[in-house]
Amino acid sequence: MKLQHFNIYKKLLRLDSRIILISELCESVDDEIFIDSIAQKVISKYGCDIHTTDDLILRDKLLIEDLKSTDNYLIFLASNRSEQDINDSYWDSELELEDLIFLGWTINSSSDGEGDDAATDGIFPVIFNDLLADETQMLKIIDEGSLNEWGLIKDELICNKYLETNKSEVKHFIVKKDGTHQELITDWYALGVYCDKYTYDKLRALKITQQYNNLTHHSSGTPNGAP
């Protein structure tokens, strides 16, 4: 696999004791001062101006060191898609996929240049429905056994099964001006999710804190039999 892009997040979504590392459900950085501070070490995957820290290519791996003591999380995504070859020359040549820590698998789609996560627009062990009014109900795990601790698919075999299910069962349509529906050509593909060693330490610390908070919350509840 080859690196596709990376994202810098300032806030991660959580469900009970599990962190959910799904791109569309995490909050990237949109602070102009922060973006200006990293501008010399990143470029947009699409070659446009950077307004949020999504879809970036790392030109200088020293940025990983620069951000190691901040509250930011660097999440890298890699794929086997051949069209990623055009981005190879922009990545810092000293950054190897083997330098990063593998976290799990996710699935994305591409429809006319627009990418979507299977969790929000397809079939995935976690589903997200932003039409629900109650935020606590928007996120739901429907296949616990296929997930790992980061809310990602835990192995490649399971990922491939979900990938084939999305390819065969999920269709995207647009409404044309005459009111008829046209099916979009959708390319579903697997993505390996990685992070640097400092982000991994932050994720572990965040998970431990979340587990402690859950334990404290449960232990402070009303005892059985109390009025």
mmCIF file of C-alpha atoms in Angstrom:
data_model
loop_
_atom_site.group_PDB
_atom_site.id
_atom_site.type_symbol
_atom_site.label_atom_id
_atom_site.label_comp_id
_atom_site.label_asym_id
_atom_site.label_seq_id
_atom_site.Cartn_x
_atom_site.Cartn_y
_atom_site.Cartn_z
ATOM 1 C CA MET A 1 0.000 0.000 0.000
ATOM 2 C CA LYS A 2 0.974 3.608 -0.533
ATOM 3 C CA LEU A 3 0.131 6.668 1.497
ATOM 4 C CA GLN A 4 -2.905 8.469 0.135
ATOM 5 C CA HIS A 5 -3.196 11.449 2.484
ATOM 6 C CA PHE A 6 -3.279 12.355 6.149
ATOM 7 C CA ASN A 7 -5.542 14.397 8.399
ATOM 8 C CA ILE A 8 -4.850 16.378 11.554
ATOM 9 C CA TYR A 9 -7.657 16.175 14.104
ATOM 10 C CA LYS A 10 -8.263 18.224 17.215
ATOM 11 C CA LYS A 11 -11.232 16.194 18.439
ATOM 12 C CA LEU A 12 -12.116 12.520 18.074
ATOM 13 C CA LEU A 13 -15.527 10.935 18.319
ATOM 14 C CA ARG A 14 -16.086 8.473 21.159
ATOM 15 C CA LEU A 15 -18.719 5.866 21.841
ATOM 16 C CA ASP A 16 -18.610 4.513 25.388
ATOM 17 C CA SER A 17 -14.989 3.380 25.912
ATOM 18 C CA ARG A 18 -14.204 3.174 22.201
ATOM 19 C CA ILE A 19 -12.619 5.891 20.074
ATOM 20 C CA ILE A 20 -14.122 6.020 16.571
ATOM 21 C CA LEU A 21 -11.391 6.907 14.042
ATOM 22 C CA ILE A 22 -13.633 7.501 11.039
ATOM 23 C CA SER A 23 -12.594 10.559 9.043
ATOM 24 C CA GLU A 24 -15.995 12.146 8.510
ATOM 25 C CA LEU A 25 -16.787 11.823 12.218
ATOM 26 C CA CYS A 26 -13.605 13.463 13.551
ATOM 27 C CA GLU A 27 -13.011 17.203 13.840
ATOM 28 C CA SER A 28 -10.125 18.681 11.871
ATOM 29 C CA VAL A 29 -8.378 21.979 12.593
ATOM 30 C CA ASP A 30 -9.662 25.119 10.864
ATOM 31 C CA ASP A 31 -7.663 27.706 12.807
ATOM 32 C CA GLU A 32 -5.842 30.032 10.387
ATOM 33 C CA ILE A 33 -2.890 30.579 12.717
ATOM 34 C CA PHE A 34 -2.335 26.847 13.093
ATOM 35 C CA ILE A 35 -2.682 26.242 9.356
ATOM 36 C CA ASP A 36 -0.191 29.024 8.613
ATOM 37 C CA SER A 37 2.248 27.445 11.076
ATOM 38 C CA ILE A 38 2.296 24.130 9.174
ATOM 39 C CA ALA A 39 1.933 25.533 5.653
ATOM 40 C CA GLN A 40 5.581 25.011 4.694
ATOM 41 C CA LYS A 41 5.465 21.322 5.595
ATOM 42 C CA VAL A 42 2.191 20.205 4.000
ATOM 43 C CA ILE A 43 0.221 20.631 0.797
ATOM 44 C CA SER A 44 -3.349 19.823 -0.101
ATOM 45 C CA LYS A 45 -3.864 16.484 -1.795
ATOM 46 C CA TYR A 46 -5.945 18.346 -4.373
ATOM 47 C CA GLY A 47 -3.488 21.195 -4.911
ATOM 48 C CA CYS A 48 -5.830 23.844 -3.508
ATOM 49 C CA ASP A 49 -5.546 26.326 -0.644
ATOM 50 C CA ILE A 50 -5.714 24.745 2.804
ATOM 51 C CA HIS A 51 -8.611 25.849 5.006
ATOM 52 C CA THR A 52 -8.940 22.724 7.146
ATOM 53 C CA THR A 53 -6.433 20.013 8.004
ATOM 54 C CA ASP A 54 -8.042 17.289 5.884
ATOM 55 C CA ASP A 55 -6.616 15.540 2.812
ATOM 56 C CA LEU A 56 -3.027 16.672 3.304
ATOM 57 C CA ILE A 57 0.294 15.400 1.994
ATOM 58 C CA LEU A 58 3.281 15.601 4.318
ATOM 59 C CA ARG A 59 6.193 17.321 2.591
ATOM 60 C CA ASP A 60 8.396 17.437 5.692
ATOM 61 C CA LYS A 61 8.181 14.656 8.272
ATOM 62 C CA LEU A 62 9.615 17.012 10.914
ATOM 63 C CA LEU A 63 6.033 18.196 11.350
ATOM 64 C CA ILE A 64 5.426 14.992 13.295
ATOM 65 C CA GLU A 65 8.035 16.133 15.816
ATOM 66 C CA ASP A 66 6.646 19.676 15.810
ATOM 67 C CA LEU A 67 3.198 18.465 16.853
ATOM 68 C CA LYS A 68 4.188 15.722 19.280
ATOM 69 C CA SER A 69 3.390 17.816 22.364
ATOM 70 C CA THR A 70 0.148 19.318 21.058
ATOM 71 C CA ASP A 71 -3.415 18.068 21.451
ATOM 72 C CA ASN A 72 -3.569 17.116 17.779
ATOM 73 C CA TYR A 73 -3.821 13.662 16.235
ATOM 74 C CA LEU A 74 -2.157 12.801 12.912
ATOM 75 C CA ILE A 75 -4.036 10.052 11.085
ATOM 76 C CA PHE A 76 -2.592 8.655 7.842
ATOM 77 C CA LEU A 77 -4.501 6.672 5.222
ATOM 78 C CA ALA A 78 -3.016 4.303 2.666
ATOM 79 C CA SER A 79 -4.472 2.350 -0.236
ATOM 80 C CA ASN A 80 -3.606 0.168 -3.205
ATOM 81 C CA ARG A 81 -5.277 2.486 -5.712
ATOM 82 C CA SER A 82 -3.019 3.039 -8.716
ATOM 83 C CA GLU A 83 -4.019 6.674 -9.148
ATOM 84 C CA GLN A 84 -2.247 7.465 -5.880
ATOM 85 C CA ASP A 85 1.038 7.165 -7.776
ATOM 86 C CA ILE A 86 0.686 10.765 -8.960
ATOM 87 C CA ASN A 87 1.084 11.961 -5.366
ATOM 88 C CA ASP A 88 4.261 10.009 -4.646
ATOM 89 C CA SER A 89 6.651 12.809 -5.554
ATOM 90 C CA TYR A 90 5.092 15.213 -3.048
ATOM 91 C CA TRP A 91 5.527 13.086 0.070
ATOM 92 C CA ASP A 92 8.671 13.453 2.146
ATOM 93 C CA SER A 93 10.843 10.667 0.740
ATOM 94 C CA GLU A 94 12.128 9.885 4.236
ATOM 95 C CA LEU A 95 8.656 8.969 5.487
ATOM 96 C CA GLU A 96 8.015 5.252 5.114
ATOM 97 C CA LEU A 97 4.741 3.456 5.750
ATOM 98 C CA GLU A 98 6.726 1.115 7.990
ATOM 99 C CA ASP A 99 7.547 4.092 10.242
ATOM 100 C CA LEU A 100 3.868 4.421 11.135
ATOM 101 C CA ILE A 101 1.640 2.329 13.394
ATOM 102 C CA PHE A 102 -1.221 0.410 11.789
ATOM 103 C CA LEU A 103 -4.585 0.966 13.504
ATOM 104 C CA GLY A 104 -7.100 -0.882 11.333
ATOM 105 C CA TRP A 105 -9.197 -0.708 8.168
ATOM 106 C CA THR A 106 -11.913 1.551 6.854
ATOM 107 C CA ILE A 107 -13.790 1.796 3.552
ATOM 108 C CA ASN A 108 -14.316 4.846 1.362
ATOM 109 C CA SER A 109 -16.050 5.552 -1.900
ATOM 110 C CA SER A 110 -15.394 7.931 -4.740
ATOM 111 C CA SER A 111 -18.303 9.252 -6.814
ATOM 112 C CA ASP A 112 -17.477 11.872 -9.429
ATOM 113 C CA GLY A 113 -14.537 13.086 -7.387
ATOM 114 C CA GLU A 114 -16.382 13.184 -4.065
ATOM 115 C CA GLY A 115 -15.309 10.754 -1.350
ATOM 116 C CA ASP A 116 -17.512 9.314 1.394
ATOM 117 C CA ASP A 117 -17.028 6.935 4.302
ATOM 118 C CA ALA A 118 -18.939 3.673 4.348
ATOM 119 C CA ALA A 119 -19.962 4.509 7.936
ATOM 120 C CA THR A 120 -21.973 7.497 6.711
ATOM 121 C CA ASP A 121 -22.872 6.550 3.141
ATOM 122 C CA GLY A 122 -22.571 2.783 2.919
ATOM 123 C CA ILE A 123 -22.449 -0.415 4.969
ATOM 124 C CA PHE A 124 -20.000 -0.594 7.874
ATOM 125 C CA PRO A 125 -19.853 -2.130 11.389
ATOM 126 C CA VAL A 126 -20.588 1.377 12.715
ATOM 127 C CA ILE A 127 -23.376 3.481 11.235
ATOM 128 C CA PHE A 128 -23.895 7.216 11.598
ATOM 129 C CA ASN A 129 -27.239 8.896 10.999
ATOM 130 C CA ASP A 130 -27.079 12.679 11.325
ATOM 131 C CA LEU A 131 -30.822 12.961 10.685
ATOM 132 C CA LEU A 132 -31.515 11.861 14.251
ATOM 133 C CA ALA A 133 -32.157 14.723 16.649
ATOM 134 C CA ASP A 134 -30.514 13.049 19.637
ATOM 135 C CA GLU A 135 -26.718 13.074 19.215
ATOM 136 C CA THR A 136 -26.363 10.050 21.487
ATOM 137 C CA GLN A 137 -28.329 7.993 18.967
ATOM 138 C CA MET A 138 -26.557 9.188 15.818
ATOM 139 C CA LEU A 139 -23.761 6.645 16.173
ATOM 140 C CA LYS A 140 -24.530 2.946 16.526
ATOM 141 C CA ILE A 141 -22.402 -0.193 16.456
ATOM 142 C CA ILE A 142 -24.161 -2.924 14.488
ATOM 143 C CA ASP A 143 -21.328 -5.468 14.239
ATOM 144 C CA GLU A 144 -19.249 -5.415 17.411
ATOM 145 C CA GLY A 145 -17.268 -8.504 16.449
ATOM 146 C CA SER A 146 -15.783 -6.860 13.346
ATOM 147 C CA LEU A 147 -14.444 -3.783 15.147
ATOM 148 C CA ASN A 148 -11.243 -3.139 17.037
ATOM 149 C CA GLU A 149 -10.624 -0.686 19.864
ATOM 150 C CA TRP A 150 -10.368 2.261 17.451
ATOM 151 C CA GLY A 151 -13.759 1.771 15.801
ATOM 152 C CA LEU A 152 -12.082 0.380 12.673
ATOM 153 C CA ILE A 153 -12.441 -2.992 10.956
ATOM 154 C CA LYS A 154 -10.018 -5.289 12.734
ATOM 155 C CA ASP A 155 -8.607 -7.380 9.871
ATOM 156 C CA GLU A 156 -8.276 -7.425 6.099
ATOM 157 C CA LEU A 157 -10.516 -10.463 5.569
ATOM 158 C CA ILE A 158 -13.488 -8.794 7.255
ATOM 159 C CA CYS A 159 -12.688 -5.550 5.442
ATOM 160 C CA ASN A 160 -12.811 -7.312 2.072
ATOM 161 C CA LYS A 161 -16.216 -8.802 2.922
ATOM 162 C CA TYR A 162 -17.606 -5.364 3.757
ATOM 163 C CA LEU A 163 -15.961 -3.956 0.648
ATOM 164 C CA GLU A 164 -17.698 -6.473 -1.615
ATOM 165 C CA THR A 165 -21.011 -5.857 0.166
ATOM 166 C CA ASN A 166 -20.763 -2.129 -0.513
ATOM 167 C CA LYS A 167 -19.852 -2.730 -4.149
ATOM 168 C CA SER A 168 -22.839 -5.005 -4.717
ATOM 169 C CA GLU A 169 -25.515 -3.436 -2.513
ATOM 170 C CA VAL A 170 -24.889 0.309 -2.167
ATOM 171 C CA LYS A 171 -25.897 2.637 -4.988
ATOM 172 C CA HIS A 172 -25.645 6.425 -5.144
ATOM 173 C CA PHE A 173 -28.009 8.507 -7.263
ATOM 174 C CA ILE A 174 -28.464 12.132 -8.262
ATOM 175 C CA VAL A 175 -31.692 13.819 -9.296
ATOM 176 C CA LYS A 176 -31.449 15.295 -12.780
ATOM 177 C CA LYS A 177 -33.118 18.532 -13.845
ATOM 178 C CA ASP A 178 -35.975 16.609 -15.437
ATOM 179 C CA GLY A 179 -36.708 14.874 -12.129
ATOM 180 C CA THR A 180 -35.328 11.480 -13.115
ATOM 181 C CA HIS A 181 -32.628 9.680 -11.144
ATOM 182 C CA GLN A 182 -29.188 8.875 -12.482
ATOM 183 C CA GLU A 183 -26.926 6.339 -10.798
ATOM 184 C CA LEU A 184 -23.408 7.537 -10.070
ATOM 185 C CA ILE A 185 -20.393 5.402 -10.830
ATOM 186 C CA THR A 186 -19.102 4.585 -7.360
ATOM 187 C CA ASP A 187 -15.664 3.177 -6.612
ATOM 188 C CA TRP A 188 -15.523 1.549 -3.171
ATOM 189 C CA TYR A 189 -12.025 0.853 -1.847
ATOM 190 C CA ALA A 190 -10.273 -0.175 1.361
ATOM 191 C CA LEU A 191 -8.017 2.137 3.330
ATOM 192 C CA GLY A 192 -5.431 1.202 5.906
ATOM 193 C CA VAL A 193 -5.425 3.641 8.828
ATOM 194 C CA TYR A 194 -2.109 4.570 10.457
ATOM 195 C CA CYS A 195 -0.679 7.077 12.912
ATOM 196 C CA ASP A 196 2.730 8.232 14.109
ATOM 197 C CA LYS A 197 4.167 7.040 17.427
ATOM 198 C CA TYR A 198 3.294 10.249 19.268
ATOM 199 C CA THR A 199 -0.325 10.158 18.116
ATOM 200 C CA TYR A 200 -0.485 6.518 19.176
ATOM 201 C CA ASP A 201 0.632 7.447 22.692
ATOM 202 C CA LYS A 202 -2.039 10.168 22.779
ATOM 203 C CA LEU A 203 -4.696 7.704 21.620
ATOM 204 C CA ARG A 204 -3.719 5.208 24.321
ATOM 205 C CA ALA A 205 -3.814 7.932 26.968
ATOM 206 C CA LEU A 206 -7.188 9.141 25.701
ATOM 207 C CA LYS A 207 -8.573 5.615 25.820
ATOM 208 C CA ILE A 208 -7.350 5.058 29.380
ATOM 209 C CA THR A 209 -8.908 8.358 30.465
ATOM 210 C CA GLN A 210 -12.208 7.427 28.831
ATOM 211 C CA GLN A 211 -12.249 4.013 30.523
ATOM 212 C CA TYR A 212 -11.543 5.646 33.897
ATOM 213 C CA ASN A 213 -14.342 8.169 33.378
ATOM 214 C CA ASN A 214 -16.769 5.385 32.480
ATOM 215 C CA LEU A 215 -15.749 3.403 35.565
ATOM 216 C CA THR A 216 -16.158 6.458 37.791
ATOM 217 C CA HIS A 217 -19.553 7.213 36.247
ATOM 218 C CA HIS A 218 -20.838 3.673 36.806
ATOM 219 C CA SER A 219 -19.479 3.398 40.347
ATOM 220 C CA SER A 220 -21.188 6.650 41.362
ATOM 221 C CA GLY A 221 -24.609 5.470 40.211
ATOM 222 C CA THR A 222 -27.543 4.657 42.462
ATOM 223 C CA PRO A 223 -26.962 1.344 44.323
ATOM 224 C CA ASN A 224 -29.297 -1.542 43.578
ATOM 225 C CA GLY A 225 -32.395 -1.402 45.738
ATOM 226 C CA ALA A 226 -32.031 2.298 46.556
ATOM 227 C CA PRO A 227 -35.143 4.476 46.116
#
